[in-house]
Short mmCIF file of C-alpha atoms and ligand atoms in Angstrom, two decimals:
data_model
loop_
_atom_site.label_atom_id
_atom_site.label_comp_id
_atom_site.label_asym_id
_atom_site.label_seq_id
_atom_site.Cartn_x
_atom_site.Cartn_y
_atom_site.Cartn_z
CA UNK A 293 -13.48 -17.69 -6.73
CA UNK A 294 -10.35 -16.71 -8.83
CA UNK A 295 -10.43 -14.31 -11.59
CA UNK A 296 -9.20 -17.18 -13.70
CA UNK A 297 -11.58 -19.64 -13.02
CA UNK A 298 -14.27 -17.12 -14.01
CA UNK A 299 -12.63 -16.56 -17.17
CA UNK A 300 -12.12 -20.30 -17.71
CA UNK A 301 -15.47 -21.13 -16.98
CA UNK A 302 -17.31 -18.01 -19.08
CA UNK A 303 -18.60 -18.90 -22.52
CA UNK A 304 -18.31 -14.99 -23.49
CA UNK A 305 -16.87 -11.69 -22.37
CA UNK A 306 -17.80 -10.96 -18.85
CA UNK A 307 -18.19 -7.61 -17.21
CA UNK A 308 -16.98 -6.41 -14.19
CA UNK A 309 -15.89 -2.90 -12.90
CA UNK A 310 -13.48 -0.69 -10.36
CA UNK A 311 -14.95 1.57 -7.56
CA UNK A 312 -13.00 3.55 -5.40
CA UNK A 313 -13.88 4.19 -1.97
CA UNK A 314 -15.51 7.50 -0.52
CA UNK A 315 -13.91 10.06 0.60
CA UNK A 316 -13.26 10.29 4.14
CA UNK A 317 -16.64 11.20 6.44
CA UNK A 318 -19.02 10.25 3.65
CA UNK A 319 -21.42 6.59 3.91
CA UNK A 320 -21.41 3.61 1.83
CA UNK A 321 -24.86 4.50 1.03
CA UNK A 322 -23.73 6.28 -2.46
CA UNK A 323 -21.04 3.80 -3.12
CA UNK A 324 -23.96 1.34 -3.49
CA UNK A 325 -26.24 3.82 -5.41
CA UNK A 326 -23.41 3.20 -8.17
CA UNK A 327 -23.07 -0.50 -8.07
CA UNK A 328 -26.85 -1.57 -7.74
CA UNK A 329 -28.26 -0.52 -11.75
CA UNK A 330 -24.71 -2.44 -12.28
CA UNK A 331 -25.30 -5.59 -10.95
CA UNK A 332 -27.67 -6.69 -13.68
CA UNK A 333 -24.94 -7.02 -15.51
CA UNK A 334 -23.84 -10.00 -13.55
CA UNK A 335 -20.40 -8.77 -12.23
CA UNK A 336 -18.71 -11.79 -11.11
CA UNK A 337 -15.97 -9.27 -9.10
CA UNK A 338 -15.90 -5.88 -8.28
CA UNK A 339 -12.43 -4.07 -7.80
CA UNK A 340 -11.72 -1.56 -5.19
CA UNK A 341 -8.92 0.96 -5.62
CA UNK A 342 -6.52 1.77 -2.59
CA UNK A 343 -5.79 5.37 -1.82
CA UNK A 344 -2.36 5.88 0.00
CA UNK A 345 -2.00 9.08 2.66
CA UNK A 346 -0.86 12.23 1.48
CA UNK A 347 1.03 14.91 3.31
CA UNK A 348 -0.42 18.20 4.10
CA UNK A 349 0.70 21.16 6.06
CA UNK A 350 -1.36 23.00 8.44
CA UNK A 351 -0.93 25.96 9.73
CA UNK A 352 -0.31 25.97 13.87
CA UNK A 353 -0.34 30.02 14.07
CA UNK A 354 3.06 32.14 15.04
CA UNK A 355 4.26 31.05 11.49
CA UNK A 356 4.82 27.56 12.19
CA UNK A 357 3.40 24.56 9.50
CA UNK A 358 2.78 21.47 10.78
CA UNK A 359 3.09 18.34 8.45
CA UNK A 360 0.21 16.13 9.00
CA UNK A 361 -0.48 12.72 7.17
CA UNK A 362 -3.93 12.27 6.17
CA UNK A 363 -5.65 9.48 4.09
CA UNK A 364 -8.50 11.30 2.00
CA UNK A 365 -9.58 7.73 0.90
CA UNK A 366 -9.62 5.14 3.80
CA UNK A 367 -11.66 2.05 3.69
CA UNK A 368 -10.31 -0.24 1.06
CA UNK A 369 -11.08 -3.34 3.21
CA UNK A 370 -13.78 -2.88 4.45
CA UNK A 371 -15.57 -2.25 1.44
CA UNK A 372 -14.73 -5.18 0.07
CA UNK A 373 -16.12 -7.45 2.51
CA UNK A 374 -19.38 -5.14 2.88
CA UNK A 375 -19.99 -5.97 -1.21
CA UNK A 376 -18.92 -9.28 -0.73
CA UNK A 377 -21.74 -9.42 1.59
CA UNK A 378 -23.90 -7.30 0.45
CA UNK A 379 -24.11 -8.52 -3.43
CA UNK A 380 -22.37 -11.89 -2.91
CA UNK A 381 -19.75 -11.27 -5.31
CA UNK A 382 -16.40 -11.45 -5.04
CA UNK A 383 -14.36 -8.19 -4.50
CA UNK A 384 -10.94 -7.63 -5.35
CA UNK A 385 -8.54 -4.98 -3.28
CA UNK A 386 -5.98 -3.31 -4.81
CA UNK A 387 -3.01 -3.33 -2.53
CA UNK A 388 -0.25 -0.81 -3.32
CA UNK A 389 3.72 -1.12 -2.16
CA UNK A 390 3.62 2.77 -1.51
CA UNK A 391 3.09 3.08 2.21
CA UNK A 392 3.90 -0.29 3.32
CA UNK A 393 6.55 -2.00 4.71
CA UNK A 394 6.78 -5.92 3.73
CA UNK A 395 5.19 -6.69 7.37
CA UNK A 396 2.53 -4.06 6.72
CA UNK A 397 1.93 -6.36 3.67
CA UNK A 398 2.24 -9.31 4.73
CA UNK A 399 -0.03 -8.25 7.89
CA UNK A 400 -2.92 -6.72 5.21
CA UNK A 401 -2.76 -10.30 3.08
CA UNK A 402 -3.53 -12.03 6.60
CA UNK A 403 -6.49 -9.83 6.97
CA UNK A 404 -8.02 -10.04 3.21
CA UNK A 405 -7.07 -14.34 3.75
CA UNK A 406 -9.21 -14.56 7.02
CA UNK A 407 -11.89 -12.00 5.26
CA UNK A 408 -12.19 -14.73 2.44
CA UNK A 409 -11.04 -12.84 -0.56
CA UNK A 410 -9.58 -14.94 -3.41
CA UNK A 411 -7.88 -12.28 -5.52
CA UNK A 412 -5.76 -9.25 -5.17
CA UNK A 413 -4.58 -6.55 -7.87
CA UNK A 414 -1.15 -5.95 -6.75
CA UNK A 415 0.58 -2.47 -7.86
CA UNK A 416 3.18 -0.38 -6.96
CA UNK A 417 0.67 2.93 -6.50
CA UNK A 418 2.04 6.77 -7.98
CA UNK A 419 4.96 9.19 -6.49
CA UNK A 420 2.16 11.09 -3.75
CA UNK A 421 1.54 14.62 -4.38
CA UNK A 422 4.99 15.88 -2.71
CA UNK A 423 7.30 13.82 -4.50
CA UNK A 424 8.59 13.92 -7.98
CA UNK A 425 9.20 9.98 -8.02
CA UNK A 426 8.14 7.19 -6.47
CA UNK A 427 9.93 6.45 -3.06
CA UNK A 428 9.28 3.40 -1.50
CA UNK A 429 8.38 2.95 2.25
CA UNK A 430 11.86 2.30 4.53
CA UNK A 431 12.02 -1.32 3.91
CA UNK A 432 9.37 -1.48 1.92
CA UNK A 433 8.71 -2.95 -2.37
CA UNK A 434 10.00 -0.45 -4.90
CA UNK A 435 8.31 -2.81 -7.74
CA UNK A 436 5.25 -4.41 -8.34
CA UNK A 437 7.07 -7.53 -9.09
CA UNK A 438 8.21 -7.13 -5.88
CA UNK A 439 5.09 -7.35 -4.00
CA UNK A 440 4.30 -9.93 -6.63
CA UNK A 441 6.66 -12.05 -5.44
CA UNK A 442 5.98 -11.95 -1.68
CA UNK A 443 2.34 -12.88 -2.25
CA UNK A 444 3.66 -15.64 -4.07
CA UNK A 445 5.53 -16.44 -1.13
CA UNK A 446 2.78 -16.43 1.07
CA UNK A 447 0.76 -18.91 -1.07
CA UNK A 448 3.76 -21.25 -0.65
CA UNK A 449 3.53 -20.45 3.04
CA UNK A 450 6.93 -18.98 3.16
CA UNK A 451 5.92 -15.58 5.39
CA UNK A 452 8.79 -13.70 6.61
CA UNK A 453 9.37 -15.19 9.55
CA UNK A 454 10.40 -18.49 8.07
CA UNK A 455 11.36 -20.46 10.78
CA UNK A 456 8.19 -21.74 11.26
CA UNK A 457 5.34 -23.79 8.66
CA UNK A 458 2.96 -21.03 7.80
CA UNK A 459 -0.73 -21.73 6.60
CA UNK A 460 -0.16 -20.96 3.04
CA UNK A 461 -2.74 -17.95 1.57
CA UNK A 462 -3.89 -18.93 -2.03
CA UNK A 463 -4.46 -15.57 -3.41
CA UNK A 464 -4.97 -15.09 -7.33
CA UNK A 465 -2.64 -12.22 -8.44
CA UNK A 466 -3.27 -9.60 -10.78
CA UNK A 467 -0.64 -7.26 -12.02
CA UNK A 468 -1.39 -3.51 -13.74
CA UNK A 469 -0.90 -3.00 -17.87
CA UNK A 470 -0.14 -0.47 -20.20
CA UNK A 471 -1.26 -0.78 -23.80
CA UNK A 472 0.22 3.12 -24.48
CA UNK A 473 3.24 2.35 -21.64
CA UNK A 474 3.54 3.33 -18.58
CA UNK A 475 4.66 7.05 -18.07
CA UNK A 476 7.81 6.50 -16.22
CA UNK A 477 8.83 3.24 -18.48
CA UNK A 478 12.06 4.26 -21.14
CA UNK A 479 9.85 2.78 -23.73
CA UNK A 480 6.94 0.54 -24.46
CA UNK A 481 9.83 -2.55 -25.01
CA UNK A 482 11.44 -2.14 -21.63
CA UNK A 483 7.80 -1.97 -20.19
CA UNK A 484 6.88 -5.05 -21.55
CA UNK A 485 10.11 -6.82 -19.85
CA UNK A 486 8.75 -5.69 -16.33
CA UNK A 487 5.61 -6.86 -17.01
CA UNK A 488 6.69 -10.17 -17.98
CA UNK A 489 8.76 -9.98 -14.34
CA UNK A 490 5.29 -9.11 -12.95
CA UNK A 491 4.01 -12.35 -14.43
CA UNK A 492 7.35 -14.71 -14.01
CA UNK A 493 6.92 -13.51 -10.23
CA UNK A 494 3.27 -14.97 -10.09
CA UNK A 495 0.87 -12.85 -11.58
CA UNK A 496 -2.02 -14.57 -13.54
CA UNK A 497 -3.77 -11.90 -14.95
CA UNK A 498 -3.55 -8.58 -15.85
CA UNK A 499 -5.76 -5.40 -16.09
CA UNK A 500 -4.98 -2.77 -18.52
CA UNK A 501 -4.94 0.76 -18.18
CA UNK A 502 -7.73 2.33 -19.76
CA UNK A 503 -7.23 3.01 -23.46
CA UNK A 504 -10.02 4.34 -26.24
CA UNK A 505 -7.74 3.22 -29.41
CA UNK A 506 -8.71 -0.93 -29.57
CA UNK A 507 -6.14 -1.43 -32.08
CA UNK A 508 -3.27 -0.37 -29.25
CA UNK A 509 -5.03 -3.04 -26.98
CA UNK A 510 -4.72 -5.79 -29.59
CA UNK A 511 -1.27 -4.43 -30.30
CA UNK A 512 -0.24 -4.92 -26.52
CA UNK A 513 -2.01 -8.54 -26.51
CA UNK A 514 -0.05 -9.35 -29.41
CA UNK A 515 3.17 -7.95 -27.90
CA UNK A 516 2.57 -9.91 -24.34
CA UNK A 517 2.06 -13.17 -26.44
CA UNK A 518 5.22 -12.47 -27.94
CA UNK A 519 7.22 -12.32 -24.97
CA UNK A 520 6.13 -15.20 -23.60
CA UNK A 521 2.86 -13.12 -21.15
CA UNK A 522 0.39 -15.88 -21.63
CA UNK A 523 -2.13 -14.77 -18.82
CA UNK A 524 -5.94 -13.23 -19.37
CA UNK A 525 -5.00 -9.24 -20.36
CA UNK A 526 -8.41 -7.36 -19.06
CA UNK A 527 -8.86 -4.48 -20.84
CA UNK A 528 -10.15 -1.04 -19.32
CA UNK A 529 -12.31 0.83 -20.33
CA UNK A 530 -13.85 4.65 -18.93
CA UNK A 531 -16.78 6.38 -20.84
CA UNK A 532 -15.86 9.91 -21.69
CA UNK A 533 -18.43 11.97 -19.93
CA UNK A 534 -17.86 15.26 -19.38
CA UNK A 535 -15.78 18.86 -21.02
CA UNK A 536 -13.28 18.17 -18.11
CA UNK A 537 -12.29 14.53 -19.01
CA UNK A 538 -10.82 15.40 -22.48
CA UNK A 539 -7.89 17.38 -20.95
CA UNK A 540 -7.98 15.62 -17.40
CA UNK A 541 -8.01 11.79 -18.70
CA UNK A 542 -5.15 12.08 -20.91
CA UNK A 543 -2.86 14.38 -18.58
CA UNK A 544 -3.37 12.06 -15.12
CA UNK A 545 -3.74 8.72 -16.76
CA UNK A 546 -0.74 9.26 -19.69
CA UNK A 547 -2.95 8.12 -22.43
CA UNK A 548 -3.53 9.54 -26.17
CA UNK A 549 -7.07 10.06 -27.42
CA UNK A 550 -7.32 9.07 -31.09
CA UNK A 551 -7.50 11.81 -33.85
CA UNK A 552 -11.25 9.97 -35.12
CA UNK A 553 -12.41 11.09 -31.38
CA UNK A 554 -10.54 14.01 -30.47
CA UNK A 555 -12.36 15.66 -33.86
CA UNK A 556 -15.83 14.78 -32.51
CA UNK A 557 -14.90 16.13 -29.06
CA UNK A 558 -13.76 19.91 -30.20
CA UNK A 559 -16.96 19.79 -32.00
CA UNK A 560 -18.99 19.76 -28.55
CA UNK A 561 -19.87 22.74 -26.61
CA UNK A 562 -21.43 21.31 -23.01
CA UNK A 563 -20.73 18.16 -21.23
CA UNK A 564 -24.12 16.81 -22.82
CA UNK A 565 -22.39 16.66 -25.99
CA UNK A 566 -19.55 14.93 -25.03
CA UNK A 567 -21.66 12.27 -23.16
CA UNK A 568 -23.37 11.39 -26.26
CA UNK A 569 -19.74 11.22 -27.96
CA UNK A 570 -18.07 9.69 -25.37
CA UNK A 571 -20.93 6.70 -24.88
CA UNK A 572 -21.26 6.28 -28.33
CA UNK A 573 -17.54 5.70 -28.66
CA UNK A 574 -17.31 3.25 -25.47
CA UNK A 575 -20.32 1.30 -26.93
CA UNK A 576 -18.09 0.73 -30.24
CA UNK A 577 -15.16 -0.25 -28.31
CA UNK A 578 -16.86 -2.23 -26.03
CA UNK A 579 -18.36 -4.41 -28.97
CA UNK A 580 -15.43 -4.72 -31.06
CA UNK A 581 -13.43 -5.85 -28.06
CA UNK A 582 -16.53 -8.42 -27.03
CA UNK A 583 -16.71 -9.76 -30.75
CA UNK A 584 -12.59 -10.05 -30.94
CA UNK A 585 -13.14 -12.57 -27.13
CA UNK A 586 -12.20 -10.19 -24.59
CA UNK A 587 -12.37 -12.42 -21.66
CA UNK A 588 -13.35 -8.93 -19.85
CA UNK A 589 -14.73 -5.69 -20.29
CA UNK A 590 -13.55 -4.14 -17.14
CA UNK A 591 -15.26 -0.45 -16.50
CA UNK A 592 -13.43 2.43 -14.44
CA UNK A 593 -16.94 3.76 -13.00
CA UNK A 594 -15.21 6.68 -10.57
CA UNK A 595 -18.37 5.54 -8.66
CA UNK A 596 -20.78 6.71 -11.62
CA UNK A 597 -22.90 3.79 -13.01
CA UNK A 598 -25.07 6.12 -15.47
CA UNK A 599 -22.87 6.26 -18.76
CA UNK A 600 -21.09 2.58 -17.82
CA UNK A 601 -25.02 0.99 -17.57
CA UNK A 602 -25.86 2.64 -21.00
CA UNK A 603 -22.50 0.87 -23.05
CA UNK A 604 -23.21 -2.62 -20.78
CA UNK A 605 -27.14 -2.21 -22.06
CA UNK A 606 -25.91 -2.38 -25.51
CA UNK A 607 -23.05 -4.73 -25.34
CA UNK A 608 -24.56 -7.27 -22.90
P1 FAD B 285 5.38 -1.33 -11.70
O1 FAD B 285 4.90 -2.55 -12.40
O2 FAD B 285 6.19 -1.50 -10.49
O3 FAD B 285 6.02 -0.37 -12.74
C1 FAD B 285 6.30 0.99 -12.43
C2 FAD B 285 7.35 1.51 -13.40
O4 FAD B 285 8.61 0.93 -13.08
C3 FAD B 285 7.09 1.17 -14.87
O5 FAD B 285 7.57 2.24 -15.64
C4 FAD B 285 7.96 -0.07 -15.10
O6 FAD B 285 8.35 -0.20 -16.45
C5 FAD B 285 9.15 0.22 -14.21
N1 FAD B 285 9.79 -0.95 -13.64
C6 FAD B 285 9.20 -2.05 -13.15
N2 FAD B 285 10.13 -2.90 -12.67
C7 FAD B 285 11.33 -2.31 -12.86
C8 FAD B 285 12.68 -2.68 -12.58
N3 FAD B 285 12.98 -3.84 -11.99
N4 FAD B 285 13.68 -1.81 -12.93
C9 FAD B 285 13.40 -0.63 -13.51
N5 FAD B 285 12.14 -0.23 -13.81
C10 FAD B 285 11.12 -1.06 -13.48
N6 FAD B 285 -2.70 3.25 -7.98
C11 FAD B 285 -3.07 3.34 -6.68
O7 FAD B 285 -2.43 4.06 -5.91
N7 FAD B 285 -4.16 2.67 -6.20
C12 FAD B 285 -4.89 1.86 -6.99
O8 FAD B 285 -5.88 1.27 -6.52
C13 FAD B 285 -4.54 1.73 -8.36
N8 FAD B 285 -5.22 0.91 -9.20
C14 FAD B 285 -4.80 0.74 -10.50
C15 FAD B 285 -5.46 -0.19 -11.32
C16 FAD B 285 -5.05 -0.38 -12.64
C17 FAD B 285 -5.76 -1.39 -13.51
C18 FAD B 285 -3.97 0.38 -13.16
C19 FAD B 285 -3.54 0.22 -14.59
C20 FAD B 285 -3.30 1.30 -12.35
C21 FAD B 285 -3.70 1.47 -11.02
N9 FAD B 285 -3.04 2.35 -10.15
C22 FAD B 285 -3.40 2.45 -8.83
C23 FAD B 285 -1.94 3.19 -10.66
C24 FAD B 285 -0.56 2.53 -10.49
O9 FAD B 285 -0.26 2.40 -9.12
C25 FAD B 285 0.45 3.43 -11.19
O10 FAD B 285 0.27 3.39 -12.58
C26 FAD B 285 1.90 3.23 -10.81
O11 FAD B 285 2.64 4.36 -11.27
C27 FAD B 285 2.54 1.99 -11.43
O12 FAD B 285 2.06 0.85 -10.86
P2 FAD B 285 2.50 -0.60 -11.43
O13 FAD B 285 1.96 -1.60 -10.51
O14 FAD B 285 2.18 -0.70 -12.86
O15 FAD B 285 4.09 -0.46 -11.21
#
């Protein structure tokens, strides 16, 4: 079912969650340790990120590196259709322009159609470790909009070869947010003109970033409304757990912990302390944004259910 229909039909705030897929050479068996305390919560889709290759160099001996391409994070597809099958659910793939050509796209949307998923989270993915920007694959989208648009396509039936009358697909789109702007956007203004693009081009919902300031999320709602984004805005949300996160999440995901937090947080000495902190915070966010009519609470787990179970237990 689409991700709209679940929010049309839902009488409150729902819950669902992101995993990402195991690293290469490791089962599925831990993957589902962290989704099965989860599903009491009554997830009615579970999103799975999609990893891109990255370049390494290896060395062949007699001075000579060889550049190899290796994909740390395979798998995407195939596990969503094992938790579609497994927890009868629907999953959602994220499906990235970096790395694919529009064939390579349009050859994965064929494959996710005939594997009887109903909604995609479309993106443009990050510049990979060796490159300072984003480059796009030769003949490949350079925008989200972009891929946006050719999944749009698709559920007109227009494919690329458009000689012929296609089947069309009837994917559910859902387009990436930034209540705190994206890092590479001129400002948060400009940002908000793409993602209206995102959403003129056919997205029907979006997911934010994760954030731990509410009042920026309401801010960006408010903002969207006012240029005309009138699609469910999903907000994010990933418990600070551990000593590590409180430099790590703000440097990778370009996000500003607020000063109420950031206090508590120099105040603990071991990850234990910043668990409590962290929770305790996620639980307050979690509520506000449930009594405000969230239409989500969407949870970053990084395959962890432990701290996410403890904020649904209270919120849910
Ligand atoms: P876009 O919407 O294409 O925007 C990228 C930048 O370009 C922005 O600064 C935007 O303002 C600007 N821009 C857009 N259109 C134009 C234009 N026409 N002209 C000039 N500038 C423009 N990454 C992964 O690799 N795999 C994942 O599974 C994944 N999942 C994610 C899930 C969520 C909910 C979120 C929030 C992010 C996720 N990401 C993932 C990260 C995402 O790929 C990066 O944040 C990426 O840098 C931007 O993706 P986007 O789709 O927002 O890009």
């Amino acid at each position: 079912m689409k991700v709209t229909d679940y929010i049309k039909n839902a009488n409150e705030t729902l819950f669902s969650f992101e995993i990402i897929p195991p690293l290469k050479g490791k089962g599925i068996e831990n993957l589902y340790e962290g989704i099965d305390p989860l599903m009491e919560f009554n997830p009615p889709f579970i999103n799975v990120t999609y990893h891109r290759e990255e370049f390494i160099y290896k060395n062949m001996g007699d001075g000579l590196l060889k550049k190899i391409s290796i994909k740390k994070r395979p798998g995407t597809v195939g596990i969503c259709a094992a938790i579609m099958h497994k927890y009868k659910v629907d999953a959602i793939p994220h499906l990235i322009c970096g790395g694919f050509n529009l064939e390579d796209t349009e050859n994965a949307l064929i494959d996710l159609q005939f594997l009887g998923v109903d909604n995609i989270l479309a993106l443009r993915g990050d510049p990979i470790k060796s490159e300072s920007v984003f480059t796009p694959s030769s003949g490949g989208h350079h925008y989200a909009s972009e891929l946006i648009g050719q999944i749009s396509k698709m559920n007109e039936g227009k494919y690329l070869d458009d000689e012929r009358q296609n089947a069309p697909t009837n994917f559910c789109i859902g387009a990436a947010g930034y209540p705190e702007k994206h890092f590479e956007a001129m400002n948060l203004n400009s940002d908000m003109k793409h993602l209206k693009e995102k959403v003129d081009a056919g997205a029907e919902f979006i997911v934010t970033q994760m954030f731990y300031d509410n009042a920026k999320y309401f801010d960006f709602v408010d903002k969207c409304r006012t240029v005309g984004i009138d699609v469910p805005i999903i907000p994010g949300l990933k418990p600070i757990t551990t000593l590590k996160h409180t430099t790590f999440l703000p440097k990778f995901f370009h996000i500003d912990l607020p000063e109420t937090l950031s206090n508590e947080l120099e105040k603990c000495k071991t990850n234990a302390d910043v668990r409590k902190v962290g929770i305790e915070w996620g639980i307050e966010q979690a509520k506000e944004l449930k009594s405000k009519g969230a239409p989500v609470l969407h949870f970053y787990t990084m395959n962890k259910s432990t701290a996410v179970k403890e904020i649904a237990s209270a919120v849910f």
